[in-house]
XYZ file of C-alpha atoms in Angstrom:
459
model
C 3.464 36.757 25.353
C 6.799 37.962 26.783
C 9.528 35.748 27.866
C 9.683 33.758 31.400
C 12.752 32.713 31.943
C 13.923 30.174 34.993
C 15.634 26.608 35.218
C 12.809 24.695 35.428
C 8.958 25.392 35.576
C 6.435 21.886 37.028
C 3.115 23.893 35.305
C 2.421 26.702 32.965
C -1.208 27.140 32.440
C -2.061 30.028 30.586
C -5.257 28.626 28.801
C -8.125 30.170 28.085
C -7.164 33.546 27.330
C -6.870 36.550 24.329
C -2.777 35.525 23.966
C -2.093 36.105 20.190
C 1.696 35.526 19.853
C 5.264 35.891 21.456
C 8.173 38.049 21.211
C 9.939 36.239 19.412
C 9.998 34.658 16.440
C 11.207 31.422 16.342
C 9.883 30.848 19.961
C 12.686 29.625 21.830
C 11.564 28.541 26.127
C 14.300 29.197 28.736
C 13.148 26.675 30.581
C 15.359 23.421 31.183
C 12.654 21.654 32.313
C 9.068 21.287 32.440
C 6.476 19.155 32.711
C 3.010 20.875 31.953
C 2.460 23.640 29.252
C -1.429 24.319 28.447
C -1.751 27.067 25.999
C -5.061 25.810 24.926
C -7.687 28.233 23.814
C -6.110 31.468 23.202
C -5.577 33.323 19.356
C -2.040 32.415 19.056
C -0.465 32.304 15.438
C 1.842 31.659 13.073
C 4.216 28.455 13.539
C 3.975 25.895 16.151
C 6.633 26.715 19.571
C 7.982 24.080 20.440
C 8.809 23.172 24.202
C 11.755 21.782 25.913
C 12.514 18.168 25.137
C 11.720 17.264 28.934
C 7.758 18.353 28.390
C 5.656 15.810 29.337
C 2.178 17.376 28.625
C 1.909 19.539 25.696
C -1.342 21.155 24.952
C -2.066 23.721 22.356
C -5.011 23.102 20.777
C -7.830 25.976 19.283
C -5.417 28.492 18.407
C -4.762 29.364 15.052
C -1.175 27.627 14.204
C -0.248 27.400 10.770
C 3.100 25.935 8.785
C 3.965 22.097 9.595
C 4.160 19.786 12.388
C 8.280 20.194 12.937
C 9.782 16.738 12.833
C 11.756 18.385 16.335
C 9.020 17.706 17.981
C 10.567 14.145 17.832
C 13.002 15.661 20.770
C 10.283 15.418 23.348
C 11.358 11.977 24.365
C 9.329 12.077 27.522
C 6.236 13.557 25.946
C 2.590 11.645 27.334
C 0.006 13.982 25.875
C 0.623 15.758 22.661
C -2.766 18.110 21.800
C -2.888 20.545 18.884
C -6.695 19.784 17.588
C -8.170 23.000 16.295
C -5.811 24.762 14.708
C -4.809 25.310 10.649
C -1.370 23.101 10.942
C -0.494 21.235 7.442
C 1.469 18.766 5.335
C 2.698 15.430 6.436
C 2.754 13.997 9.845
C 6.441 13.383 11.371
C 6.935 9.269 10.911
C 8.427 9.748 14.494
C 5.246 9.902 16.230
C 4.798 6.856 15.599
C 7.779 5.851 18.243
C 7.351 8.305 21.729
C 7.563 5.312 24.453
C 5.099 7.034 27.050
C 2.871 8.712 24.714
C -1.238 8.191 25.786
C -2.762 10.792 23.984
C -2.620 12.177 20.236
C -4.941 14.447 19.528
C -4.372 16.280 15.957
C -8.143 16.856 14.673
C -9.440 19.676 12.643
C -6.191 20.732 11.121
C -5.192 20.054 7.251
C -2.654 17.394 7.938
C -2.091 15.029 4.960
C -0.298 12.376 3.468
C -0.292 8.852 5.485
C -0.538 7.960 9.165
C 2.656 7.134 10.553
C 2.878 3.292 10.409
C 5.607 1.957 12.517
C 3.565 1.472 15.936
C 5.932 0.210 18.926
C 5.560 -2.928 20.183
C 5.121 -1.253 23.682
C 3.133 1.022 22.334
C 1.349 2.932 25.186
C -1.412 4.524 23.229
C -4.884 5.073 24.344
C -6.571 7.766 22.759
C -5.514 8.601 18.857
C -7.563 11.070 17.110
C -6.923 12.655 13.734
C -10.085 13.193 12.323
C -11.065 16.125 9.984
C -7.628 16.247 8.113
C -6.703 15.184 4.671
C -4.597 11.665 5.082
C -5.059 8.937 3.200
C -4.109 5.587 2.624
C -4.629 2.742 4.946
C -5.150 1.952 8.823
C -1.769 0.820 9.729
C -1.649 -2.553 11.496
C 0.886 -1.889 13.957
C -1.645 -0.109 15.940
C -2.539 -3.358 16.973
C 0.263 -3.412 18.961
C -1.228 -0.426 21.467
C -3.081 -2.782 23.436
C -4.194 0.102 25.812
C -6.265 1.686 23.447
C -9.763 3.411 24.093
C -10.639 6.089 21.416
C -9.370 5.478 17.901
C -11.239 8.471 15.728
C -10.177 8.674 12.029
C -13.213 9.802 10.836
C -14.122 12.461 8.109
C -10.627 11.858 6.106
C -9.575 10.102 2.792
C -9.245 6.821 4.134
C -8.913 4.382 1.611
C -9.336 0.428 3.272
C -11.513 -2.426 4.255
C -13.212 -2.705 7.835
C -10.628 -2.861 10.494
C -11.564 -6.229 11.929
C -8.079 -6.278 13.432
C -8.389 -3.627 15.919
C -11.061 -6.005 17.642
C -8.180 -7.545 19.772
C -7.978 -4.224 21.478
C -9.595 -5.549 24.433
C -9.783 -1.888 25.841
C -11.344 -0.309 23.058
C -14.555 1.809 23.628
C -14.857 4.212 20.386
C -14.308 3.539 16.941
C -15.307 6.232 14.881
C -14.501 5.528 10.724
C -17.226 8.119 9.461
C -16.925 9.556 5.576
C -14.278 7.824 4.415
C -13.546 5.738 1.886
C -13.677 2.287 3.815
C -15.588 -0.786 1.288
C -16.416 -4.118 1.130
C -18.530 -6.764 3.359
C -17.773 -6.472 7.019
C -16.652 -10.394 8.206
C -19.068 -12.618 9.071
C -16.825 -14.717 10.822
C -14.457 -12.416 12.826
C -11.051 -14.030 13.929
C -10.767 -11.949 16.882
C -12.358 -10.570 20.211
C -15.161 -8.903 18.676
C -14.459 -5.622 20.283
C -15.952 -6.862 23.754
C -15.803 -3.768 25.195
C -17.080 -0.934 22.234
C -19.724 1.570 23.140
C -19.458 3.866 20.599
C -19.097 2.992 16.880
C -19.367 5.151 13.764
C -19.054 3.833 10.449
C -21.606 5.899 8.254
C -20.493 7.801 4.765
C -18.574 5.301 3.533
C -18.603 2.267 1.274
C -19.774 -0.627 3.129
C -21.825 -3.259 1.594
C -23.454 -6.482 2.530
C -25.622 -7.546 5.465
C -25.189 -6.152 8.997
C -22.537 -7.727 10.944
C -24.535 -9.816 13.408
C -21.848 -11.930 14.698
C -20.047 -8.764 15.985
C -23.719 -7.340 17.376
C -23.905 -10.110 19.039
C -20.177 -10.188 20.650
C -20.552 -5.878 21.772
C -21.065 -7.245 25.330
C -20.774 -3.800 26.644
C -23.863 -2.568 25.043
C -25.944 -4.955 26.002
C -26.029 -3.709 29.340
C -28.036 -0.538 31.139
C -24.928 1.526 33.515
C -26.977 4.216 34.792
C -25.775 3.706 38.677
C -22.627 6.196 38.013
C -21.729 8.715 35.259
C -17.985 9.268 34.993
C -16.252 10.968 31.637
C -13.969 9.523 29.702
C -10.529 11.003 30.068
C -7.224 11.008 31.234
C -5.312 12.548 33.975
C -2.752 15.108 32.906
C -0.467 14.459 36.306
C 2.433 12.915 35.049
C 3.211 9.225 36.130
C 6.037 10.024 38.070
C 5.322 13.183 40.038
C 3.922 13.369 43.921
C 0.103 11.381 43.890
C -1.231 14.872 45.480
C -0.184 17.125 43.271
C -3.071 18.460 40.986
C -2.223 18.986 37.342
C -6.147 18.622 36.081
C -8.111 16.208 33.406
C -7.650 16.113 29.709
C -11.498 14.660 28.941
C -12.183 12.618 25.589
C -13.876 14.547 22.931
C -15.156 13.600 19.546
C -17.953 14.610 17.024
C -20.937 13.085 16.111
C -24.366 12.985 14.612
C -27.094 12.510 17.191
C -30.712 13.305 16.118
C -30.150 14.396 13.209
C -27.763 17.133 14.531
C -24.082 17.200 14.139
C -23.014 17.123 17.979
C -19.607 18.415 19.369
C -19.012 16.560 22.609
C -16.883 18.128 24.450
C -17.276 15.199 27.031
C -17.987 11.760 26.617
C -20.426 10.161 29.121
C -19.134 6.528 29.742
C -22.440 5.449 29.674
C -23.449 6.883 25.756
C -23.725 3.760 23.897
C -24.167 4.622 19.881
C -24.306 2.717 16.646
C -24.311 4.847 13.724
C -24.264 2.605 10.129
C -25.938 5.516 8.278
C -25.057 6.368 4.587
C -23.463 3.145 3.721
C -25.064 0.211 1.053
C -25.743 -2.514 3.740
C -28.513 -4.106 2.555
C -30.868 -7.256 4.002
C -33.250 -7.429 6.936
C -33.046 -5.437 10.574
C -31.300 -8.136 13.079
C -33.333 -9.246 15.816
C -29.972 -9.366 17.974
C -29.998 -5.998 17.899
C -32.952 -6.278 20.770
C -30.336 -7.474 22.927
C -28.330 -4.250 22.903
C -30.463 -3.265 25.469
C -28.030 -0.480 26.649
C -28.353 1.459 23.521
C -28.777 5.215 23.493
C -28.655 5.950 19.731
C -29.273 3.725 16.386
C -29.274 5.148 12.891
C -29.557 3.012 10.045
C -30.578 5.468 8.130
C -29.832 5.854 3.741
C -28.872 1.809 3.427
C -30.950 -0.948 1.031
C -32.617 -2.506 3.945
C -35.739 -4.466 3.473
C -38.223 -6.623 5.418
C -40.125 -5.274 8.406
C -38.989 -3.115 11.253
C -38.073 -5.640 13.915
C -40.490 -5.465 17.369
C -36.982 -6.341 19.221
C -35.965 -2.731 19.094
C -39.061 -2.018 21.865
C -36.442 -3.950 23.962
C -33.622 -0.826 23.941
C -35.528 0.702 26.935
C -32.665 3.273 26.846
C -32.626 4.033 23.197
C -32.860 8.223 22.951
C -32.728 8.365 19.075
C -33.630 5.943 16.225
C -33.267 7.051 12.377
C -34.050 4.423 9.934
C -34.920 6.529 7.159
C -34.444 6.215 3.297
C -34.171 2.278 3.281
C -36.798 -0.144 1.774
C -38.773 -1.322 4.589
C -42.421 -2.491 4.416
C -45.314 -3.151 7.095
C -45.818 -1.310 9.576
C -44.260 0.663 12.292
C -44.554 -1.691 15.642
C -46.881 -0.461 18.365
C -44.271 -2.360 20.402
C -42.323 1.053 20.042
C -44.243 3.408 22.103
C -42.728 1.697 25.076
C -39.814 3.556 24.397
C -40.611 6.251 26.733
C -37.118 8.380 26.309
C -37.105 8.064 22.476
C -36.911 11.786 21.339
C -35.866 11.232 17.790
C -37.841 8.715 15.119
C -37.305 9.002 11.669
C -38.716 6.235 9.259
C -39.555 8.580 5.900
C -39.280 7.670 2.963
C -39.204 3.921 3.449
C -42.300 1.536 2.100
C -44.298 1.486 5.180
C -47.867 1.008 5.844
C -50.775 1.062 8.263
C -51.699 3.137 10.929
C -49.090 5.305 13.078
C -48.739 4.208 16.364
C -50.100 6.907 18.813
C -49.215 7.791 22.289
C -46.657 8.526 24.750
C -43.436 9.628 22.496
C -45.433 8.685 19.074
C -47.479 12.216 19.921
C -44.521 14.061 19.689
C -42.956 13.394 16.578
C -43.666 15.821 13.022
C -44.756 14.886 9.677
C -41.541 15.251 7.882
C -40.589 11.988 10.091
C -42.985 9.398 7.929
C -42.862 11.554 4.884
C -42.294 9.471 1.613
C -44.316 6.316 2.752
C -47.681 6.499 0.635
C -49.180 3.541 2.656
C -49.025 5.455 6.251
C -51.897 6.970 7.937
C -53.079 8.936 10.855
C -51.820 11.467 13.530
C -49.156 13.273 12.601
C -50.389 12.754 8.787
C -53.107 14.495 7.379
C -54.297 11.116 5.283
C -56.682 9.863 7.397
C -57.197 5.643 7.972
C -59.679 4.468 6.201
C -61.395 1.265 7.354
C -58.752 1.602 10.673
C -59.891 4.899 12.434
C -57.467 6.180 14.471
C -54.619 3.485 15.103
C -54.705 2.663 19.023
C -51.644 3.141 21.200
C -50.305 0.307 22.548
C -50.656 -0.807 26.407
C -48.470 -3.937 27.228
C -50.328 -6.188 29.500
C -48.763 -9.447 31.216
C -49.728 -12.912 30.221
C -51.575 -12.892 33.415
C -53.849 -10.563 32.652
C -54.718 -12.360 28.848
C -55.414 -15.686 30.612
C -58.398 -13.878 32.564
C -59.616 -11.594 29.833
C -59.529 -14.655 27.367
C -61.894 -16.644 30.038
C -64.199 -13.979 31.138
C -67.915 -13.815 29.824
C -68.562 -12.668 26.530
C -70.302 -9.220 27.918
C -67.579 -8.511 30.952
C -64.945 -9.089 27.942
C -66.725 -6.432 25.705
C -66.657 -3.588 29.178
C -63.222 -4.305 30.423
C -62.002 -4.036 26.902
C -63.555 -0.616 26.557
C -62.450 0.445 29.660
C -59.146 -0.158 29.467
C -58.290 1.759 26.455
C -60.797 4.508 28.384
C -58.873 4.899 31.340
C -55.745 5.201 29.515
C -56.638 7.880 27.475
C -58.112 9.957 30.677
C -55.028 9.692 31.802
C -53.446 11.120 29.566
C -56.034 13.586 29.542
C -57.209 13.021 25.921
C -60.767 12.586 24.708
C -62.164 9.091 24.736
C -62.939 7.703 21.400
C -63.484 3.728 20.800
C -61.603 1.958 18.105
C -63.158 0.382 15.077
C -61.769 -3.433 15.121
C -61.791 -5.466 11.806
C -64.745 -8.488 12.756
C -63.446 -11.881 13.124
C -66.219 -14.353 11.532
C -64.853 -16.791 14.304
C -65.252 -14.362 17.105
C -68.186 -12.030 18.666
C -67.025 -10.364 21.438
C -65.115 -7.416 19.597
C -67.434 -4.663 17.453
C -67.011 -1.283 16.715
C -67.246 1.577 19.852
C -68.598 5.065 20.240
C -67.435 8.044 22.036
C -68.833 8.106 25.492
C-alpha cells in the first residue's frame, strides 16, 4: 500500500481486498484527520499501523497482524469503534482501554491476547458491544463493567476465565448476549438474584465450564424477552459506523454483531445476529436436578441444549410449548421415562438429541420425529421403534401424537360404545393418509374397567 498523503481524509475504505503491507515500516498516516479507516479483510502483516489520534472508527480485523497491541493506541482519544478480531496480535491488553470516553465497540477476538482484562471501567462508560473471546486472558470479570450501562453483547467466551457466575452484569438493563463458554467459571448459580435478572437476554452461553447445582429457575423465569415469539420484523444487531457528530445523511455503513456458537451440533460462525435468535446453551457443565417446567414459558426459544449435565427425572411435556424451538440437545444426562409425544408438535424442530440418557418406551413417530437418525437415541437400552432397529414388544409401533381440544374429548367420551370404537380408528386413519403412509392400527394395553378400546388391523 503506498502512501496517501492530504490534511484530512472523512473515509478510507479499502476493505476487502489482496493488500499485504505498506511502504513503510513503521507505518506512519499523513493524514491530520480522519474519521473512518476500514482495512478489514485484506493479507496485511507484520505490526499493527496505527492511525491519527482524531480516528473515530478503526477497523482492521482478518488480516494477519502480529507483535502487541501498542499502548499508543491510547492517543485515539476520540476513537468509537476499535476492531482488530482475526488477526495473530499478542501479549497484554493496554490498561487504557479501559478509559476511551466514546468508545461503543471492542472487538479483539481470535487473536492470542493474554494476561487480564483491563479493569478500571469509567463511570460513563459508553460501552455496548465488548468481545474478546478466543484469546488467552485470565483472571476475573471485572466489576466496573457494571458501570457501561449501555451494554448489549458481552462475549468472553473460549478463554481462561477463572470466576463465579456474573450475577452482577444482570443490572445491565440493555443486555442481549452473554456468552461465558469454556472457561473456567464454578460454583451454584444464585437462587435468589439481587438484581434485574437480565430482563432483556436472548442469547446466553454458559457451556464448558464448571457450573454446578440446579438450573437457575428464578432467572428463567425473569428472561422476559424470551418468553415472547418476534417474528413480525427481522432486523440485525449492529451498530452504525457514522460518527455521532457528522451530517445525519452522510453514509459511512453498518458494523453488524458477530459471535460464535454451537447450534445443532455444529459450531456456527454468525456473521450476523438475527434479533429474533433466542438461545440457551448450559451444555458441558455439572448442573444436576430435574428439567424446569418454567422453561415452557420461554416460548420464544429457538435453541436449548442441556446436553453432558447430571440431570434426572423425566423430560418435561412443557417444552411442546417452545413452538419456535429449532434445536433441542439433551443428551448424556440421566433422564428416565419416556420421550413426550407432546413433542411432535414441534413442527420446526430440526435437531433432537436425547442418547445416551435412561429413557424408555416407544419413540414418538411423526411429523419431525420421522426425520431424526439412530445415533440421536443411541445409549438408552429401554427405547424402541422407528428409527431403532429394536422393535416394541407388547407396544407395536408407538402412535404419533394428534392434539385434540377438550371439546372434542367431551363428545368422544359420551358417544356409544361402537361409534367410539370407528371414530377412534378413523382418526388415527386419516392422519396417516395424509401423510401418505400406510394405515396400520395400534395395539392398546386393555383396561379391565373399560371395553371400548382392543387391538386393530390393517385395513
Amino acid at each position: 500500500m503506498c502512501s496517501i498523503s492530504t490534511n484530512s481524509m472523512d473515509f478510507f475504505n479499502l476493505s476487502h481486498n489482496l493488500l499485504t503491507g505498506f511502504e513503510q515500516n513503521p507505518v506512519i498516516f499523513q493524514w491530520a484527520q480522519i474519521r473512518t479507516l476500514d482495512l478489514r479483510s485484506n493479507q496485511l502483516q507484520g505490526s499493527l499501523p496505527l492511525p491519527p489520534p482524531s480516528t473515530i472508527s478503526y477497523l482492521i480485523s482478518h488480516n494477519q497482524l502480529t507483535g502487541e497491541l501498542s499502548p499508543l493506541i491510547c492517543n485515539l482519544y476520540s476513537l468509537e469503534i476499535l476492531d482488530l478480531s482475526f488477526n495473530n496480535l499478542s501479549r497484554q491488553l493496554p490498561h487504557c482501554l479501559s478509559n476511551f470516553s466514546d468508545l461503543s465497540v471492542l472487538d479483539l477476538r481470535r487473536n492470542n491476547f493474554h494476561g487480564i482484562i483491563p479493569t478500571a471501567w469509567r463511570d460513563d462508560c459508553k460501552l455496548r458491544m465488548i468481545s474478546i473471546s478466543y484469546n488467552q486472558l485470565q483472571g476475573q470479570i471485572p466489576k466496573s463493567l457494571a458501570n457501561c450501562s449501555s451494554l448489549q453483547l458481552v462475549d468472553f467466551g473460549n478463554n481462561q476465565i477463572t470466576d463465579t457466575f456474573p450475577s452482577w452484569l444482570g443490572n445491565l438493563s440493555e443486555l442481549r448476549i452473554l456468552i461465558l463458554r469454556s472457561n473456567h467459571f464454578y460454583g451454584v448459580i444464585d437462587q435468589k438474584p439481587k438484581t434485574k435478572g437480565f430482563p432483556s437476554l436472548q442469547i446466553i452461553d454458559l457451556s464448558g465450564n464448571g457450573f454446578v447445582g440446579k438450573l437457575p429457575s428464578v432467572y428463567l423465569d425473569m428472561w422476559e424477552a424470551m418468553k415472547t415469539i418476534q417474528a413480525n420484523h427481522m432486523t440485525y444487531m449492529g451498530e452504525n459506523i457514522r460518527p455521532n457528530f457528522t451530517d445525519v445523511d452522510t453514509y459511512y455503513g453498518e458494523y453488524d454483531y458477530s459471535m460464535t456458537m454451537f447450534n445443532k451440533g455444529v459450531k456456527l460462525e454468525y456473521d450476523k445476529i438475527q434479533d429474533i435468535f433466542l438461545a440457551i446453551d448450559f451444555s458441558n457443565n455439572r448442573f444436576e436436578g430435574k428439567i424446569l417446567e418454567i422453561i415452557g414459558n420461554l416460548k420464544g426459544l429457538n435453541l436449548l441444549n442441556l446436553s453432558n449435565n447430571l440431570l434426572k427425572g423425566h423430560i418435561s411435556p412443557s417444552l411442546a410449548s417452545l413452538s419456535s424451538l429449532e434445536g433441542l440437545d439433551l443428551s448424556k444426562n440421566k433422564l428416565s421415562g419416556k420421550i413426550p409425544p407432546e413433542l411432535a408438535q414441534l413442527t420446526f424442530l430440526a435437531f433432537f438429541n436425547v442418547s445416551y440418557n435412561e429413557l424408555e418406551w416407544p419413540i414418538p413417530q411423526g411429523k419431525q420425529f420421522d426425520t431424526f437418525q439412530s445415533n440421536q437415541y443411541e445409549g438408552n437400552l429401554g427405547l424402541c421403534g422407528a428409527p431403532l432397529t429394536n422393535k416394541c414388544e407388547g407396544f407395536g409401533d408407538s402412535p404419533p401424537f394428534f392434539p385434540i381440544s377438550d371439546d372434542e374429548s367431551i363428545a368422544l367420551e359420551y358417544k356409544p360404545l361402537y361409534l367410539r370404537r370407528c371414530t377412534y380408528y378413523q382418526y388415527h386413519a386419516q392422519a396417516r393418509d395424509g401423510n401418505g403412509s400406510s394405515i396400520f392400527g395400534y395395539p392398546i394395553r386393555p383396561n379391565p374397567n373399560r371395553t371400548d378400546l382392543g387391538s386393530y388391523n390393517r385395513v
